[in-house]
């Protein structure tokens, strides 16, 4: 994955999106446009908020997390496909609920919550792997046996497909998605303000330095992940060759694994008596 230079950053890029959304007014207006809900008074927009409720559980780092007196909203912007989007949203929702409900409080105190994902691609595919082409996908819990019965858990998951902005009827939503997808603000006042704020952020030397450090960190993570994936594939290949009784020395040479590791894999593959 090629890393963008600082000057190439757009509103939709990781780092810049969070920086612009530090502005409470811009955060609130983006949410109001895309969700159609009024954010009365933002308590705080927390950027890349880490929620780690238990030391044994997986924490999450939310892109933009804001709350008012009766709502909690997580906003994520995805520029490339990631696996298990549905399960990711499910887990984010659970962490938001944990963050909102203090120990000992009744469930009635849970705030209405929204998990909002804005994607620059169609995240949902049919059996032929073709996108459904909808600009918005809204998910709520309803009864399978009777669709008119709603669980009424006050939880909504909304996914926008910015690549389908042309088919959006609402002009304000269409303009915002167009800006996210193309980086062209057009005549839309809000998109222009977002674009101007991006330009202002780029003039901030402190953010330039922070971005350089973040970019290096992200590159290290991607490199580590790629190396781990390569290692896992080599191990899997070695196991398959062991099943076919390849000589261990040949397996080590073909996969690049140390002979000692191949021998250990061979031991692990032998069923216990």
Short mmCIF file of N, CA, C and O in Angstrom, two decimals, residues 6-13 16-17 19-21 23 26 29-30 33 175-176 178-203 207:
data_model
loop_
_atom_site.label_atom_id
_atom_site.label_comp_id
_atom_site.label_asym_id
_atom_site.label_seq_id
_atom_site.Cartn_x
_atom_site.Cartn_y
_atom_site.Cartn_z
N UNK A 6 2.02 14.17 2.83
CA UNK A 6 1.19 15.08 3.62
C UNK A 6 0.36 15.98 2.72
O UNK A 6 -0.83 16.20 2.96
N UNK A 7 0.97 16.51 1.67
CA UNK A 7 0.27 17.46 0.79
C UNK A 7 -0.80 16.78 -0.06
O UNK A 7 -1.66 17.47 -0.61
N UNK A 8 -0.76 15.46 -0.18
CA UNK A 8 -1.76 14.74 -0.96
C UNK A 8 -3.01 14.40 -0.16
O UNK A 8 -4.00 13.92 -0.71
N UNK A 9 -2.98 14.63 1.14
CA UNK A 9 -4.10 14.24 2.00
C UNK A 9 -5.40 14.93 1.61
O UNK A 9 -5.42 16.10 1.25
N UNK A 10 -6.49 14.17 1.69
CA UNK A 10 -7.83 14.71 1.49
C UNK A 10 -8.64 14.51 2.77
O UNK A 10 -8.19 13.84 3.70
N UNK A 11 -9.83 15.05 2.79
CA UNK A 11 -10.70 14.91 3.96
C UNK A 11 -10.94 13.44 4.32
O UNK A 11 -11.03 13.09 5.49
N UNK A 12 -10.99 12.58 3.31
CA UNK A 12 -11.33 11.17 3.53
C UNK A 12 -10.17 10.34 4.05
O UNK A 12 -10.36 9.17 4.38
N UNK A 13 -8.98 10.91 4.11
CA UNK A 13 -7.82 10.12 4.52
C UNK A 13 -7.71 10.03 6.03
O UNK A 13 -8.03 10.99 6.77
N UNK A 16 -6.38 12.97 8.56
CA UNK A 16 -7.02 14.23 8.20
C UNK A 16 -8.48 14.22 8.62
O UNK A 16 -9.00 15.22 9.13
N UNK A 17 -9.18 13.11 8.40
CA UNK A 17 -10.58 13.01 8.80
C UNK A 17 -10.73 13.28 10.29
O UNK A 17 -11.58 14.07 10.72
N UNK A 19 -8.64 14.88 12.22
CA UNK A 19 -8.23 16.25 12.53
C UNK A 19 -9.36 17.25 12.25
O UNK A 19 -9.61 18.15 13.05
N UNK A 20 -10.04 17.09 11.12
CA UNK A 20 -11.13 17.99 10.79
C UNK A 20 -12.30 17.80 11.75
O UNK A 20 -12.94 18.77 12.19
N UNK A 21 -12.55 16.55 12.13
CA UNK A 21 -13.67 16.26 13.01
C UNK A 21 -13.42 16.67 14.46
O UNK A 21 -14.29 16.50 15.32
N UNK A 23 -13.38 19.59 15.18
CA UNK A 23 -14.27 20.74 15.27
C UNK A 23 -15.68 20.25 15.60
O UNK A 23 -16.30 19.58 14.78
N UNK A 26 -18.49 21.00 12.95
CA UNK A 26 -18.39 20.20 11.73
C UNK A 26 -18.82 18.76 12.00
O UNK A 26 -19.50 18.14 11.18
N UNK A 29 -22.64 18.70 12.29
CA UNK A 29 -23.34 18.89 11.01
C UNK A 29 -23.21 17.67 10.11
O UNK A 29 -24.16 17.28 9.43
N UNK A 30 -22.04 17.03 10.12
CA UNK A 30 -21.86 15.82 9.31
C UNK A 30 -22.83 14.73 9.77
O UNK A 30 -23.48 14.07 8.96
N UNK A 33 -26.46 15.56 8.82
CA UNK A 33 -26.74 15.34 7.39
C UNK A 33 -26.90 13.86 7.07
O UNK A 33 -27.82 13.47 6.36
N UNK A 175 -24.24 15.87 -2.05
CA UNK A 175 -23.09 16.75 -2.15
C UNK A 175 -21.97 16.32 -1.21
O UNK A 175 -20.79 16.35 -1.58
N UNK A 176 -22.33 15.92 0.00
CA UNK A 176 -21.32 15.50 0.97
C UNK A 176 -20.64 14.21 0.53
O UNK A 176 -19.41 14.09 0.60
N UNK A 178 -20.39 13.10 -2.49
CA UNK A 178 -19.59 13.43 -3.67
C UNK A 178 -18.23 14.00 -3.26
O UNK A 178 -17.19 13.65 -3.83
N UNK A 179 -18.25 14.88 -2.27
CA UNK A 179 -16.99 15.46 -1.78
C UNK A 179 -16.09 14.38 -1.19
O UNK A 179 -14.89 14.35 -1.45
N UNK A 180 -16.67 13.48 -0.40
CA UNK A 180 -15.88 12.41 0.21
C UNK A 180 -15.27 11.51 -0.87
O UNK A 180 -14.12 11.11 -0.78
N UNK A 181 -16.06 11.23 -1.91
CA UNK A 181 -15.61 10.31 -2.95
C UNK A 181 -14.61 10.96 -3.91
O UNK A 181 -13.62 10.32 -4.34
N UNK A 182 -14.81 12.22 -4.27
CA UNK A 182 -14.02 12.85 -5.33
C UNK A 182 -13.08 13.94 -4.83
O UNK A 182 -12.22 14.41 -5.58
N UNK A 183 -13.29 14.41 -3.60
CA UNK A 183 -12.53 15.53 -3.04
C UNK A 183 -12.86 16.84 -3.75
O UNK A 183 -12.08 17.79 -3.70
N UNK A 184 -14.02 16.90 -4.40
CA UNK A 184 -14.45 18.12 -5.08
C UNK A 184 -15.65 18.69 -4.34
O UNK A 184 -16.74 18.10 -4.36
N UNK A 185 -15.50 19.84 -3.66
CA UNK A 185 -16.60 20.39 -2.86
C UNK A 185 -17.76 20.94 -3.66
O UNK A 185 -18.88 21.03 -3.16
N UNK A 186 -17.53 21.31 -4.93
CA UNK A 186 -18.61 21.86 -5.74
C UNK A 186 -19.17 23.13 -5.13
O UNK A 186 -18.44 23.95 -4.56
N UNK A 187 -20.49 23.30 -5.22
CA UNK A 187 -21.15 24.52 -4.72
C UNK A 187 -21.75 24.33 -3.33
O UNK A 187 -22.37 25.25 -2.80
N UNK A 188 -21.60 23.18 -2.76
CA UNK A 188 -22.18 22.90 -1.45
C UNK A 188 -21.41 23.62 -0.35
O UNK A 188 -20.19 23.48 -0.22
N UNK A 189 -22.13 24.40 0.45
CA UNK A 189 -21.50 25.23 1.47
C UNK A 189 -20.75 24.39 2.50
O UNK A 189 -19.61 24.70 2.87
N UNK A 190 -21.36 23.32 2.98
CA UNK A 190 -20.73 22.49 4.00
C UNK A 190 -19.47 21.82 3.47
O UNK A 190 -18.43 21.79 4.14
N UNK A 191 -19.54 21.29 2.25
CA UNK A 191 -18.36 20.65 1.65
C UNK A 191 -17.24 21.66 1.46
O UNK A 191 -16.06 21.33 1.64
N UNK A 192 -17.60 22.88 1.12
CA UNK A 192 -16.59 23.93 0.98
C UNK A 192 -15.91 24.21 2.32
O UNK A 192 -14.69 24.38 2.39
N UNK A 193 -16.71 24.26 3.38
CA UNK A 193 -16.13 24.50 4.71
C UNK A 193 -15.20 23.36 5.13
O UNK A 193 -14.15 23.60 5.72
N UNK A 194 -15.60 22.13 4.80
CA UNK A 194 -14.73 20.99 5.10
C UNK A 194 -13.42 21.11 4.33
O UNK A 194 -12.33 20.89 4.87
N UNK A 195 -13.51 21.46 3.05
CA UNK A 195 -12.33 21.60 2.21
C UNK A 195 -11.42 22.70 2.72
O UNK A 195 -10.19 22.55 2.74
N UNK A 196 -12.02 23.82 3.13
CA UNK A 196 -11.23 24.93 3.66
C UNK A 196 -10.55 24.54 4.97
O UNK A 196 -9.41 24.94 5.24
N UNK A 197 -11.24 23.74 5.77
CA UNK A 197 -10.65 23.30 7.04
C UNK A 197 -9.48 22.35 6.78
O UNK A 197 -8.48 22.39 7.51
N UNK A 198 -9.59 21.51 5.75
CA UNK A 198 -8.48 20.63 5.37
C UNK A 198 -7.25 21.48 5.03
O UNK A 198 -6.13 21.18 5.47
N UNK A 199 -7.47 22.54 4.25
CA UNK A 199 -6.36 23.42 3.87
C UNK A 199 -5.75 24.08 5.10
O UNK A 199 -4.51 24.23 5.19
N UNK A 200 -6.59 24.45 6.05
CA UNK A 200 -6.10 25.09 7.27
C UNK A 200 -5.27 24.10 8.11
O UNK A 200 -4.23 24.45 8.66
N UNK A 201 -5.74 22.86 8.18
CA UNK A 201 -5.01 21.83 8.94
C UNK A 201 -3.64 21.59 8.32
O UNK A 201 -2.64 21.40 9.03
N UNK A 202 -3.55 21.64 6.99
CA UNK A 202 -2.27 21.40 6.31
C UNK A 202 -1.25 22.49 6.61
O UNK A 202 -0.05 22.28 6.44
N UNK A 203 -1.72 23.65 7.07
CA UNK A 203 -0.81 24.73 7.43
C UNK A 203 -0.28 24.59 8.85
O UNK A 203 0.61 25.33 9.26
N UNK A 207 0.47 19.43 13.35
CA UNK A 207 -0.23 18.29 12.75
C UNK A 207 0.66 17.61 11.71
O UNK A 207 0.65 16.39 11.57
#
